Tab-separated table of C-alpha atoms in Angstrom:
chain	number	residue	atom	x	y	z
A	1	GLU	CA	13.448	-15.022	15.287
A	2	ALA	CA	10.605	-16.110	13.024
A	3	GLN	CA	8.973	-13.031	11.616
A	4	VAL	CA	7.365	-11.121	8.782
A	5	THR	CA	8.950	-7.755	8.101
A	6	GLN	CA	7.598	-4.827	6.124
A	7	ASN	CA	9.252	-1.647	4.935
A	8	PRO	CA	8.663	1.180	5.193
A	9	ARG	CA	6.518	1.286	8.323
A	10	TYR	CA	5.240	4.760	7.531
A	11	LEU	CA	5.063	6.517	4.177
A	12	ILE	CA	3.593	9.814	3.026
A	13	THR	CA	3.576	10.312	-0.727
A	14	VAL	CA	1.823	12.249	-3.456
A	15	THR	CA	-0.688	11.136	-6.041
A	16	GLY	CA	0.867	9.347	-8.993
A	17	LYS	CA	4.322	8.689	-7.556
A	18	LYS	CA	5.076	4.980	-7.879
A	19	LEU	CA	5.966	3.214	-4.671
A	20	THR	CA	6.819	-0.268	-3.427
A	21	VAL	CA	6.193	-1.724	0.000
A	22	THR	CA	8.439	-4.667	0.700
A	23	CYS	CA	7.480	-7.786	2.629
A	24	SER	CA	9.827	-10.553	3.679
A	25	GLN	CA	9.386	-13.689	5.789
A	26	ASN	CA	12.026	-16.020	7.207
A	27	MET	CA	9.785	-19.008	7.951
A	28	ASN	CA	9.991	-20.650	4.502
A	29	HIS	CA	6.237	-20.211	4.123
A	30	GLU	CA	4.649	-21.092	0.794
A	31	TYR	CA	1.720	-18.708	1.161
A	32	MET	CA	1.907	-14.918	1.355
A	33	SER	CA	-0.766	-12.269	1.222
A	34	TRP	CA	-1.406	-8.530	1.346
A	35	TYR	CA	-4.290	-6.848	3.182
A	36	ARG	CA	-5.459	-3.331	3.715
A	37	GLN	CA	-7.326	-2.251	6.829
A	38	ASP	CA	-9.670	0.717	6.853
A	39	PRO	CA	-11.965	1.976	9.631
A	40	GLY	CA	-15.414	0.482	9.304
A	41	LEU	CA	-14.335	-1.848	6.501
A	42	GLY	CA	-12.059	-4.205	8.350
A	43	LEU	CA	-9.274	-6.238	6.782
A	44	ARG	CA	-9.604	-6.848	3.069
A	45	GLN	CA	-7.332	-9.008	0.978
A	46	ILE	CA	-5.565	-7.348	-1.961
A	47	TYR	CA	-3.472	-10.140	-3.494
A	48	TYR	CA	-2.164	-13.491	-2.406
A	49	SER	CA	0.470	-15.953	-3.563
A	50	MET	CA	0.306	-19.710	-3.150
A	51	ASN	CA	3.952	-20.150	-4.153
A	52	VAL	CA	6.779	-18.639	-6.173
A	53	GLU	CA	5.537	-17.181	-9.465
A	54	VAL	CA	1.903	-17.912	-8.477
A	55	THR	CA	-0.200	-14.893	-7.548
A	56	ASP	CA	-3.917	-14.185	-7.585
A	57	LYS	CA	-6.326	-11.370	-6.882
A	58	GLY	CA	-8.060	-10.959	-3.566
A	59	ASP	CA	-11.122	-8.844	-2.938
A	60	VAL	CA	-9.676	-5.378	-3.662
A	61	PRO	CA	-6.850	-5.722	-6.236
A	62	GLU	CA	-7.525	-2.568	-8.283
A	63	GLY	CA	-4.576	-0.192	-8.319
A	64	TYR	CA	-2.085	-2.715	-6.953
A	65	LYS	CA	0.474	-5.112	-8.371
A	66	VAL	CA	2.504	-7.862	-6.754
A	67	SER	CA	5.275	-10.236	-7.701
A	68	ARG	CA	6.687	-13.404	-6.138
A	69	LYS	CA	10.090	-14.092	-7.610
A	70	GLU	CA	11.492	-15.603	-4.416
A	71	LYS	CA	9.747	-17.564	-1.701
A	72	ARG	CA	10.652	-15.132	1.061
A	73	ASN	CA	9.671	-11.831	-0.635
A	74	PHE	CA	6.298	-10.501	-1.751
A	75	PRO	CA	6.428	-6.790	-2.615
A	76	LEU	CA	3.312	-4.669	-3.089
A	77	ILE	CA	3.541	-2.121	-5.890
A	78	LEU	CA	1.379	0.946	-6.345
A	79	GLU	CA	2.081	2.176	-9.866
A	80	SER	CA	0.073	5.392	-9.543
A	81	PRO	CA	-1.128	5.871	-5.976
A	82	SER	CA	-4.325	7.768	-5.331
A	83	PRO	CA	-5.746	9.214	-2.091
A	84	ASN	CA	-8.242	6.325	-1.784
A	85	GLN	CA	-5.256	4.034	-1.254
A	86	THR	CA	-4.461	5.778	2.003
A	87	SER	CA	-4.685	2.904	4.439
A	88	LEU	CA	-2.916	0.566	6.847
A	89	TYR	CA	-1.341	-2.313	4.947
A	90	PHE	CA	-0.421	-5.715	6.326
A	91	CYS	CA	1.589	-8.506	4.798
A	92	ALA	CA	1.018	-12.034	6.076
A	93	SER	CA	2.482	-15.478	5.467
A	94	GLY	CA	1.604	-19.081	6.248
A	95	TRP	CA	2.404	-22.677	5.328
A	96	THR	CA	-0.707	-23.066	3.201
A	97	SER	CA	-3.723	-21.037	2.174
A	98	LEU	CA	-5.906	-23.087	4.523
A	99	GLY	CA	-3.791	-22.623	7.600
A	100	GLU	CA	-2.987	-19.895	10.040
A	101	GLN	CA	-1.324	-16.715	8.818
A	102	TYR	CA	1.242	-14.564	10.575
A	103	PHE	CA	1.173	-10.843	10.088
A	104	GLY	CA	3.879	-8.253	9.636
A	105	PRO	CA	3.889	-5.046	11.709
A	106	GLY	CA	2.005	-2.985	9.133
A	107	THR	CA	2.728	-0.047	6.836
A	108	ARG	CA	0.743	3.134	7.273
A	109	LEU	CA	0.464	4.817	3.873
A	110	THR	CA	-0.859	8.318	3.255
A	111	VAL	CA	-1.371	9.534	-0.310
A	112	THR	CA	-1.994	13.273	-0.673
B	1	GLN	CA	-20.436	-12.384	-1.813
B	2	LYS	CA	-18.926	-14.438	0.970
B	3	GLU	CA	-19.317	-12.725	4.313
B	4	VAL	CA	-18.177	-13.022	7.883
B	5	GLU	CA	-20.294	-11.172	10.423
B	6	GLN	CA	-19.356	-10.076	13.918
B	7	ASN	CA	-21.005	-7.805	16.434
B	8	SER	CA	-18.841	-4.687	16.456
B	9	GLY	CA	-19.325	-4.101	20.184
B	10	PRO	CA	-17.940	-2.737	22.302
B	11	LEU	CA	-18.414	-5.746	24.536
B	12	SER	CA	-17.686	-4.809	28.118
B	13	VAL	CA	-17.068	-7.451	30.795
B	14	PRO	CA	-15.707	-7.203	34.354
B	15	GLU	CA	-12.319	-8.636	35.189
B	16	GLY	CA	-12.536	-12.351	35.928
B	17	ALA	CA	-15.716	-12.893	33.908
B	18	ILE	CA	-16.160	-14.958	30.751
B	19	ALA	CA	-16.153	-12.999	27.515
B	20	SER	CA	-18.103	-14.561	24.652
B	21	LEU	CA	-17.386	-13.430	21.104
B	22	ASN	CA	-19.478	-14.633	18.197
B	23	CYS	CA	-19.085	-14.907	14.452
B	24	THR	CA	-21.275	-16.176	11.629
B	25	TYR	CA	-20.218	-16.921	8.065
B	26	SER	CA	-22.112	-17.259	4.832
B	27	ASP	CA	-20.162	-19.894	2.874
B	28	ARG	CA	-21.310	-23.333	3.981
B	29	GLY	CA	-18.238	-24.923	2.388
B	30	SER	CA	-15.785	-23.010	4.584
B	31	GLN	CA	-13.045	-25.221	5.918
B	32	SER	CA	-10.906	-23.383	8.425
B	33	PHE	CA	-11.645	-20.778	11.059
B	34	PHE	CA	-9.403	-18.417	12.959
B	35	TRP	CA	-9.509	-15.926	15.776
B	36	TYR	CA	-7.058	-13.047	15.817
B	37	ARG	CA	-6.498	-10.440	18.499
B	38	GLN	CA	-5.534	-6.924	17.454
B	39	TYR	CA	-4.429	-4.247	19.867
B	40	SER	CA	-4.900	-0.677	18.719
B	41	GLY	CA	-2.259	0.286	16.161
B	42	LYS	CA	-0.778	-3.223	16.076
B	43	SER	CA	-0.958	-6.145	13.694
B	44	PRO	CA	-3.392	-9.045	14.132
B	45	GLU	CA	-2.046	-11.862	16.288
B	46	LEU	CA	-3.325	-15.416	15.893
B	47	ILE	CA	-4.996	-16.764	19.036
B	48	MET	CA	-6.868	-19.859	17.957
B	49	PHE	CA	-7.729	-21.891	14.912
B	50	ILE	CA	-10.313	-24.623	14.526
B	51	TYR	CA	-11.120	-26.937	11.649
B	52	SER	CA	-13.630	-29.436	13.085
B	53	ASN	CA	-17.000	-29.143	14.761
B	54	GLY	CA	-16.882	-28.898	18.523
B	55	ASP	CA	-14.703	-27.177	21.060
B	56	LYS	CA	-10.977	-26.521	21.106
B	57	GLU	CA	-9.341	-25.260	24.266
B	58	ASP	CA	-6.016	-23.492	24.714
B	59	GLY	CA	-5.381	-22.054	28.141
B	60	ARG	CA	-8.059	-19.465	28.921
B	61	PHE	CA	-9.351	-19.541	25.341
B	62	THR	CA	-11.939	-21.892	23.860
B	63	ALA	CA	-13.006	-21.837	20.230
B	64	GLN	CA	-16.333	-23.416	19.323
B	65	LEU	CA	-17.407	-24.369	15.822
B	66	ASN	CA	-20.847	-25.372	14.584
B	67	LYS	CA	-20.746	-25.878	10.824
B	68	ALA	CA	-24.430	-26.736	10.590
B	69	SER	CA	-25.312	-23.336	12.041
B	70	GLN	CA	-22.353	-21.633	10.322
B	71	TYR	CA	-21.283	-20.257	13.636
B	72	VAL	CA	-17.942	-19.932	15.387
B	73	SER	CA	-17.310	-18.435	18.786
B	74	LEU	CA	-14.452	-17.576	21.123
B	75	LEU	CA	-14.752	-17.797	24.885
B	76	ILE	CA	-12.217	-16.075	27.105
B	77	ARG	CA	-12.303	-17.303	30.696
B	78	ASP	CA	-11.032	-15.257	33.637
B	79	SER	CA	-10.874	-12.143	31.446
B	80	GLN	CA	-8.052	-9.736	32.211
B	81	PRO	CA	-7.671	-6.036	31.346
B	82	SER	CA	-4.835	-7.091	29.021
B	83	ASP	CA	-7.448	-8.970	26.958
B	84	SER	CA	-8.968	-5.626	25.966
B	85	ALA	CA	-8.536	-5.518	22.195
B	86	THR	CA	-10.413	-6.052	18.953
B	87	TYR	CA	-11.018	-9.706	18.094
B	88	LEU	CA	-11.177	-10.647	14.444
B	89	CYS	CA	-12.882	-13.750	13.137
B	90	ALA	CA	-11.473	-15.079	9.865
B	91	VAL	CA	-12.779	-17.810	7.602
B	92	ASN	CA	-11.113	-19.640	4.753
B	93	PRO	CA	-13.612	-20.779	2.125
B	94	GLY	CA	-11.236	-23.526	1.046
B	95	GLY	CA	-11.264	-25.182	-2.330
B	96	SER	CA	-8.916	-23.666	-4.906
B	97	GLN	CA	-9.227	-20.235	-3.386
B	98	GLY	CA	-6.498	-18.795	-1.257
B	99	ASN	CA	-8.294	-15.922	0.267
B	100	LEU	CA	-9.068	-15.428	3.927
B	101	ILE	CA	-12.212	-13.461	4.718
B	102	PHE	CA	-12.194	-11.386	7.876
B	103	GLY	CA	-15.051	-10.063	9.941
B	104	LYS	CA	-14.864	-6.431	10.961
B	105	GLY	CA	-14.038	-7.375	14.522
B	106	THR	CA	-15.543	-7.104	17.982
B	107	LYS	CA	-14.009	-4.651	20.397
B	108	LEU	CA	-13.676	-6.136	23.876
B	109	SER	CA	-13.180	-4.042	26.990
B	110	VAL	CA	-12.342	-5.769	30.279
B	111	LYS	CA	-12.962	-3.488	33.244
B	112	PRO	CA	-10.800	-3.881	36.393
């Protein structure tokens, strides 16, 4: 089944404790992206990747890191999480940056 | 700042009616346009995409694009209660950028 998977689905952590949210797709997509969704603010792009080893900042990259060492994986790293990073996070992938994107199930992160 | 604007709603329509969802965007050079449906607590699901001026139909859904007016809309014919969800408009500015800009969404409620 073609899909985008994320892990963990739910995470509660404390301020400053490094964490990684994994994202994997099995559709051989070139393009992958991370978003956060907050009430009243909608979906905002954090980082995106056009291809392996190519990443770029979206609209809200502060406090996040990404890497794209393999085509299928695009982990999101929070080196020192803070409470303002409490949010619902979505990974997405697509054939190109201009085309449709397919979303993972989401990761609900709470930072206390 | 590139923006995508949607009426937040809620938009309430009776079952069987046509629901009309609207979206405007600020970047005149935008190249691709998408409509996503998001049920509460779930990830966005692609419904329609449109690249050229005019109408594009898929089942009960019709996307309409007017680049001169910087306007894209989604019509849902024969609305069903299962169509009740938040509908997100997304725009890709194109060019060398890989970011997708989302509107904040319109909440649709279809009453039986």
